[in-house]
XYZ file of C-alpha atoms in Angstrom:
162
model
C 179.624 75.054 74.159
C 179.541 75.493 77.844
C 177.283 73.565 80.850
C 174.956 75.362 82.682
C 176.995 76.818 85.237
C 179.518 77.825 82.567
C 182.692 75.436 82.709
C 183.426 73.880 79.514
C 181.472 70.821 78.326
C 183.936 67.642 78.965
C 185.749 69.560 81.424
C 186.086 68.104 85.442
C 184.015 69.461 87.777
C 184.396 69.005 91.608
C 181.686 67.521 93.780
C 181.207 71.009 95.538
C 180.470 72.138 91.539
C 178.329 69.014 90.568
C 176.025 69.416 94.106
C 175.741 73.496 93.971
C 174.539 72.902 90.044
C 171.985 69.834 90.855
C 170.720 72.268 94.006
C 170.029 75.282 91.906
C 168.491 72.525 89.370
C 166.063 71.489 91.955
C 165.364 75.056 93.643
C 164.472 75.913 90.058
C 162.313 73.038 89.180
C 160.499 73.329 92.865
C 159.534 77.505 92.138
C 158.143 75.859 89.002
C 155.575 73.644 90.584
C 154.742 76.182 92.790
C 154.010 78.621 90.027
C 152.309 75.780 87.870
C 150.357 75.288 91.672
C 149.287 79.027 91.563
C 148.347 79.007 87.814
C 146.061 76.530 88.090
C 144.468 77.141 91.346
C 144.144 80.874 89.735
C 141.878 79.268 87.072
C 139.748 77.243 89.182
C 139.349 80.361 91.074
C 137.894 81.998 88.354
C 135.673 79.140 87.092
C 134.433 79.311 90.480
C 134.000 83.065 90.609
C 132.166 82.535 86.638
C 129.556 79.917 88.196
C 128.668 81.935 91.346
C 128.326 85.532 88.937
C 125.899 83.291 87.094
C 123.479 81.585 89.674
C 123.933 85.500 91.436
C 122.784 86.947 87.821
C 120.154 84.218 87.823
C 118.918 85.280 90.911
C 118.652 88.803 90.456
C 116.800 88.678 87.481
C 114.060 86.421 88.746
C 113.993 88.996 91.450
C 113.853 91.916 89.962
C 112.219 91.318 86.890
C 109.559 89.898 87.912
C 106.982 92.451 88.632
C 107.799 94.601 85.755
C 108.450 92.363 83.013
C 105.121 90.127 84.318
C 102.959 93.277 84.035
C 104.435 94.449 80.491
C 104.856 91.104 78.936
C 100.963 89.809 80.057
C 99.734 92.955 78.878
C 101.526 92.757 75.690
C 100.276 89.103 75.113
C 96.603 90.415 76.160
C 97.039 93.583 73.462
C 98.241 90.435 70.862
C 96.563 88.027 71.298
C 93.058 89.030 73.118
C 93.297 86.085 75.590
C 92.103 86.359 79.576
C 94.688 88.263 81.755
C 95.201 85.468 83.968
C 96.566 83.608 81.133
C 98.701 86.104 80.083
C 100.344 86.366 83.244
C 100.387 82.793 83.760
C 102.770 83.062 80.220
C 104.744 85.781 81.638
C 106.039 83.904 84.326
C 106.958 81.079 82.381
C 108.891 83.082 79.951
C 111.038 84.948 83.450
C 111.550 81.327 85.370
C 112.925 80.074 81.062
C 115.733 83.033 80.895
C 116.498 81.942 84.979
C 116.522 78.282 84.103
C 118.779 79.221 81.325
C 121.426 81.166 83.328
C 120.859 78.488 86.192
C 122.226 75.895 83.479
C 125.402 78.213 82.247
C 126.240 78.082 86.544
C 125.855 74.753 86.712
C 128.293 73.712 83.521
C 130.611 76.370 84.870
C 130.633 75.008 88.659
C 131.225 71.438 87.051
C 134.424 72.892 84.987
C 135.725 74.276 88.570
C 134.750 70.609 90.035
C 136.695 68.904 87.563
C 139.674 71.383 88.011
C 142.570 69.224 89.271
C 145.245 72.192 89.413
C 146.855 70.944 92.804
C 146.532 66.918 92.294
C 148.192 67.483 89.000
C 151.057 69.266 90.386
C 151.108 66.904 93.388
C 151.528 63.820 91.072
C 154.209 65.746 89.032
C 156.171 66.425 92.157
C 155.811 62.822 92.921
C 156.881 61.788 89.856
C 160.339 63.834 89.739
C 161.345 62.364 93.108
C 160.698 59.586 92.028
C 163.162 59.507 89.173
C 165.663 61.314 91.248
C 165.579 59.198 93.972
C 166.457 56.181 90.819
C 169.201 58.343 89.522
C 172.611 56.571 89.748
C 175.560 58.776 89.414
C 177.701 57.935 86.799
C 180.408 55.169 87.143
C 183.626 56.732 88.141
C 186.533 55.071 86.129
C 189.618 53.570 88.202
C 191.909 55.243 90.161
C 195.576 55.702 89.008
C 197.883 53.803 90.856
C 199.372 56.982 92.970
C 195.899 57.992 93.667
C 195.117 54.191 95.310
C 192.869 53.901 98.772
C 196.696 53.550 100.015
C 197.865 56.820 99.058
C 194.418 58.511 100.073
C 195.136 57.467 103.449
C 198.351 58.269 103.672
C 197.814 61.877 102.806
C 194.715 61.562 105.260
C 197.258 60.206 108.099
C 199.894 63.234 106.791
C 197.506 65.941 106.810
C 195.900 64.767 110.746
């Protein structure tokens, strides 16, 4: 078994080792929000896009169909049903606005889902959280000194070596 940057498990690593492994650790977690940051703004994105296609469908066929499907459909309820042409119309109409109400509603549950999308708060509070458990780490307690290796013989290499 090794760590991550390859030495043997149980074996000492220097500071320089322990700080270039806890960077590379926290370069890799930060491109992870950022990617999690992306994915989820992607998907509100297209929530978004899916409401506005909607109301824009919406709108075109109450535009568009009007005339034509007014005309065929009141006709088509006169040849039916034998009742005045006003009425038949009238019916027409109500049928078009139904279908637009109907893909009015599908934008408006779709423009809710990209409301409630909390892609970047989420990742906000997850970045908050991870410094916030870093900045309670507590490295790990070193054990005693040897007696060669005392503050006494640290500084006398430290006066040797000036």
């Amino acid at each position: 078994m090794s760590a991550p940057d390859g030495s043997p498990v149980g074996a000492e690593r220097s500071i320089g080792q322990l700080f270039a492994t806890a960077t590379a650790e926290m370069s890799a977690l930060v491109h992870d929000e950022i990617a999690l940051a992306k994915a989820q703004l992607r998907q509100d994105v297209k929530r978004g896009a899916t409401s506005g296609g909607a109301f824009t469908a919406a709108g075109v066929l109450l535009l568009f169909s009007l005339p034509m499907l007014n005309f065929a459909l009141a006709y088509g309820i006169r040849t039916w049903s034998g009742w005045n042409l006003a009425v038949c119309f009238l019916l027409s109409f109500t049928a078009n606005c139904l279908v637009a109400g109907l893909l009015a509603l599908i934008g408006v549950v779709f423009a809710k889902k990209a409301k409630k999308g909390r892609g970047p708060q989420k990742v906000a509070a997850s970045v908050k959280e991870t410094a916030g458990v870093l900045q309670k780490a507590k490295p790990h307690p070193r054990p005693a000194l040897p007696a060669h290796r005392g503050p006494e013989a640290i500084e006398a290499v430290a006066r040797s070596s000036s």
